[in-house]
mmCIF file of C-alpha atoms in Angstrom:
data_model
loop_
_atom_site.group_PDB
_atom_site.id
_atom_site.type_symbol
_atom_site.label_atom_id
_atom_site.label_comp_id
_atom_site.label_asym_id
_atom_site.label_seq_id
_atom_site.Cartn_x
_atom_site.Cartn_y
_atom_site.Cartn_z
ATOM 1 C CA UNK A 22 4.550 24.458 13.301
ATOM 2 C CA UNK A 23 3.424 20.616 12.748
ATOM 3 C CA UNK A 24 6.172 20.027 15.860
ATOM 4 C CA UNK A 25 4.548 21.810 17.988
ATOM 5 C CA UNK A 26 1.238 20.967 17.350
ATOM 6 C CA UNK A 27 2.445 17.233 18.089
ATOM 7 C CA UNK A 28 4.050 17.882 20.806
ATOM 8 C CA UNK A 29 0.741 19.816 22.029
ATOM 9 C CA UNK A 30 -1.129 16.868 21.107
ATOM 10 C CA UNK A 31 0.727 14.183 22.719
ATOM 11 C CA UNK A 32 0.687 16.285 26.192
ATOM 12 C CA UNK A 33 -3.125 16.822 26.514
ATOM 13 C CA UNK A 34 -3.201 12.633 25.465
ATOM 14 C CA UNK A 35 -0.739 11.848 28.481
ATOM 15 C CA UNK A 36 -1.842 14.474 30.962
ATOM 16 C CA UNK A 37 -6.065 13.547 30.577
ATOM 17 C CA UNK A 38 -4.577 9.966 31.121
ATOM 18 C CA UNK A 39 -2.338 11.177 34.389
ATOM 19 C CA UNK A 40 -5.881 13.323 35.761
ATOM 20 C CA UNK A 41 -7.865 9.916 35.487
ATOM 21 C CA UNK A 42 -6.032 8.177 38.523
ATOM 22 C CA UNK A 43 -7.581 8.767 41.396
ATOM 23 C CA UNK A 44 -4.299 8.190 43.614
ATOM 24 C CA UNK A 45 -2.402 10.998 41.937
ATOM 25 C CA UNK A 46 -0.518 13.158 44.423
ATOM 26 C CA UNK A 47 -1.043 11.353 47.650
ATOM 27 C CA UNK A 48 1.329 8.817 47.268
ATOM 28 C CA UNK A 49 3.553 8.985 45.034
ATOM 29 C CA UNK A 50 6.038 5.969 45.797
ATOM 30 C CA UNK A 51 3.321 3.915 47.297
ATOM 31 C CA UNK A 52 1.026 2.246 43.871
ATOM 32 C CA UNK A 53 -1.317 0.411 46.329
ATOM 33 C CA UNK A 54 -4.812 1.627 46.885
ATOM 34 C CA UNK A 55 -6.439 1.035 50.930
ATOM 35 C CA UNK A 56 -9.740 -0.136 51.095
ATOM 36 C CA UNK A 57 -9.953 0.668 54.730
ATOM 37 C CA UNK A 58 -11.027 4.238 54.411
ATOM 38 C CA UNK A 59 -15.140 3.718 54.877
ATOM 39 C CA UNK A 60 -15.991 4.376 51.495
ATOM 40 C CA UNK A 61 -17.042 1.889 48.750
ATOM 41 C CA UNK A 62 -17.787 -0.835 51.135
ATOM 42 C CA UNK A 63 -21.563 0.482 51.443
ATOM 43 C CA UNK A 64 -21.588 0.849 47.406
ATOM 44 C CA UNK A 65 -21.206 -2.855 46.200
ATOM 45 C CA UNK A 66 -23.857 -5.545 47.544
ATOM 46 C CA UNK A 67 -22.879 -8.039 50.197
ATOM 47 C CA UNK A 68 -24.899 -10.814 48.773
ATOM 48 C CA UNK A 69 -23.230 -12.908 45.755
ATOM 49 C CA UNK A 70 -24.914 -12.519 42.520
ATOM 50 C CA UNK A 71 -25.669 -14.938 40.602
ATOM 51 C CA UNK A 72 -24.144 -15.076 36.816
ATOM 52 C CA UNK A 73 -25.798 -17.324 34.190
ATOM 53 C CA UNK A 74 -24.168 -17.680 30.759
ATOM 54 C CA UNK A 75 -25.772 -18.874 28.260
ATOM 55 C CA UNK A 76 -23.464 -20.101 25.300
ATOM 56 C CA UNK A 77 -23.713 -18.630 21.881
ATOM 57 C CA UNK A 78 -25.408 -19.807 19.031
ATOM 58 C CA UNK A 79 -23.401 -22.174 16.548
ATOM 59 C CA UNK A 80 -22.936 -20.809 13.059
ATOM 60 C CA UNK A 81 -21.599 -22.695 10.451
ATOM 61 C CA UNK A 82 -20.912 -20.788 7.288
ATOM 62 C CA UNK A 83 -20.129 -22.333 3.815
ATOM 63 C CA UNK A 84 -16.172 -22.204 2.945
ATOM 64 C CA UNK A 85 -15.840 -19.441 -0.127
ATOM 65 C CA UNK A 86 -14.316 -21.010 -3.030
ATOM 66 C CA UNK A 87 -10.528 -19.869 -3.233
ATOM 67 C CA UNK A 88 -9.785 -17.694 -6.321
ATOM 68 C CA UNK A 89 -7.174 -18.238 -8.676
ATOM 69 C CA UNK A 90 -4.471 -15.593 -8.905
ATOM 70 C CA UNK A 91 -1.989 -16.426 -12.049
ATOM 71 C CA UNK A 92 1.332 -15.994 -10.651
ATOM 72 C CA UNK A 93 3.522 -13.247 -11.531
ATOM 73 C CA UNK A 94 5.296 -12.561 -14.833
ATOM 74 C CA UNK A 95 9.103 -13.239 -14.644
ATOM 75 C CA UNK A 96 10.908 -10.352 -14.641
ATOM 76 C CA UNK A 97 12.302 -8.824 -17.612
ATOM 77 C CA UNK A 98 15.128 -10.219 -19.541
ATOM 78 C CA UNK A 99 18.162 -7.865 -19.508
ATOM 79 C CA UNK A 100 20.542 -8.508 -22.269
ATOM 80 C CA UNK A 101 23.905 -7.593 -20.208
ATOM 81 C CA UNK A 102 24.099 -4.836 -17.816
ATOM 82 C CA UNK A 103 24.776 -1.880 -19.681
ATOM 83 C CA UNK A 104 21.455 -0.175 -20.966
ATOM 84 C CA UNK A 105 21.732 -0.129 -25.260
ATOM 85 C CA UNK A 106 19.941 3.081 -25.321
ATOM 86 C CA UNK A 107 20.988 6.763 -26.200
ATOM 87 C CA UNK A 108 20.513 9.923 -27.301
ATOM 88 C CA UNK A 109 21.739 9.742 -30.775
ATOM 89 C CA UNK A 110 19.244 6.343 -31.607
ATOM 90 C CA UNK A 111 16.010 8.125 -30.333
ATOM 91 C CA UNK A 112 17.011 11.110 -32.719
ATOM 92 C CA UNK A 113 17.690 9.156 -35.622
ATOM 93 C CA UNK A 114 14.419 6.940 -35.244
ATOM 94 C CA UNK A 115 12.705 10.566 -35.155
ATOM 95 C CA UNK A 116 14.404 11.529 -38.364
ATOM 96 C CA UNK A 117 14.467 7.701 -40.123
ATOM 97 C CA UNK A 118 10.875 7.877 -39.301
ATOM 98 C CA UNK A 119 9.797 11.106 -41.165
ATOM 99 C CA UNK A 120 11.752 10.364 -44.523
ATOM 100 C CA UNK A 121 10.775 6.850 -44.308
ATOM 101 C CA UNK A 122 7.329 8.384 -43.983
ATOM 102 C CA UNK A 123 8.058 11.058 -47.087
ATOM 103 C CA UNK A 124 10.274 8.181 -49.153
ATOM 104 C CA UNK A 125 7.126 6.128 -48.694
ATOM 105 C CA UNK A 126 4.630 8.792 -49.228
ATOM 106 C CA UNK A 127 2.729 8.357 -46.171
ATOM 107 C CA UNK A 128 3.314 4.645 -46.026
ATOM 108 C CA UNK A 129 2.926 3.083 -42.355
ATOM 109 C CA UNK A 130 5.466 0.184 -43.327
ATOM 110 C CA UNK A 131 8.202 2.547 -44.703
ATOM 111 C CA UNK A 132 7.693 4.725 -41.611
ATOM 112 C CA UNK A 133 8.716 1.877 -39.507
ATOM 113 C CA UNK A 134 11.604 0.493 -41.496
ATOM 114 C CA UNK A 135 13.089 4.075 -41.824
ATOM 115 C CA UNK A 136 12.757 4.739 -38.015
ATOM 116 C CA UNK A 137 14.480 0.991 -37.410
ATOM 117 C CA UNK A 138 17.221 1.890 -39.632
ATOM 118 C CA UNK A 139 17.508 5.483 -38.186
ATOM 119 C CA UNK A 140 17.714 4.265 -34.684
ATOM 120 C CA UNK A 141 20.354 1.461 -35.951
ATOM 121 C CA UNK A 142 22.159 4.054 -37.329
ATOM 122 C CA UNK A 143 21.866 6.377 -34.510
ATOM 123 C CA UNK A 144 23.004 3.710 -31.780
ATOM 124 C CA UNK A 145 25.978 2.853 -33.963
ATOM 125 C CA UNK A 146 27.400 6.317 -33.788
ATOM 126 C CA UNK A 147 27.182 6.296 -30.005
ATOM 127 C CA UNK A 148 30.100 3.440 -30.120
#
């Protein structure tokens, strides 16, 4: 549907531009236009006109002050080329992290030393 209607589209754009020139079907081959016909002659004025320019006005604008953009953060360090990460280390973080949680009862710290040692644990059995 969308090819058609673009292919609908780009006709009417070509074929309104085609119907503009005013030579269109009497001579095909020929792409010079006569002026010897009688008409048009009578339409522009046979006296020269006169043209005065007058320059434009001069505007000087104050410079903007150039901002300052930091430039950009180096790019990540990668420790080798094979990604560390699996399966097994997010699982044992999740389960480190709740009994380091209940061993701790409710402690933040023990939470995070029990989901570092779970996810230690975890990667190691991946090897």
């Amino acid at each position: 549907m969308f090819r058609v209607t673009k292919i609908m589209l780009i006709g009417l754009l070509f074929s309104s531009a085609a119907l503009a020139d005013d030579d269109w079907g009497e001579h095909r081959h020929h792409r010079h236009h006569h002026h010897g016909h009688g008409y048009g002659r009578e339409y522009y004025p046979a006296y020269p006109v006169e043209r005065v320019y007058v320059p434009e006005r001069v505007v000087e604008y104050v410079p903007m002050q150039q901002r300052y953009y930091a430039p950009p953060p180096p790019p990540p360090v990668r420790y080798g080329g094979y990604d560390q990460r699996s399966p097994q280390g997010l699982v044992g973080g999740l389960v480190g992290s709740a009994m380091g949680y209940e061993m701790g009862r409710g402690d933040p710290l023990a939470a995070g030393i029990g989901a570092a040692a779970g996810s230690w644990i975890g990667n190691g059995m991946n090897r």
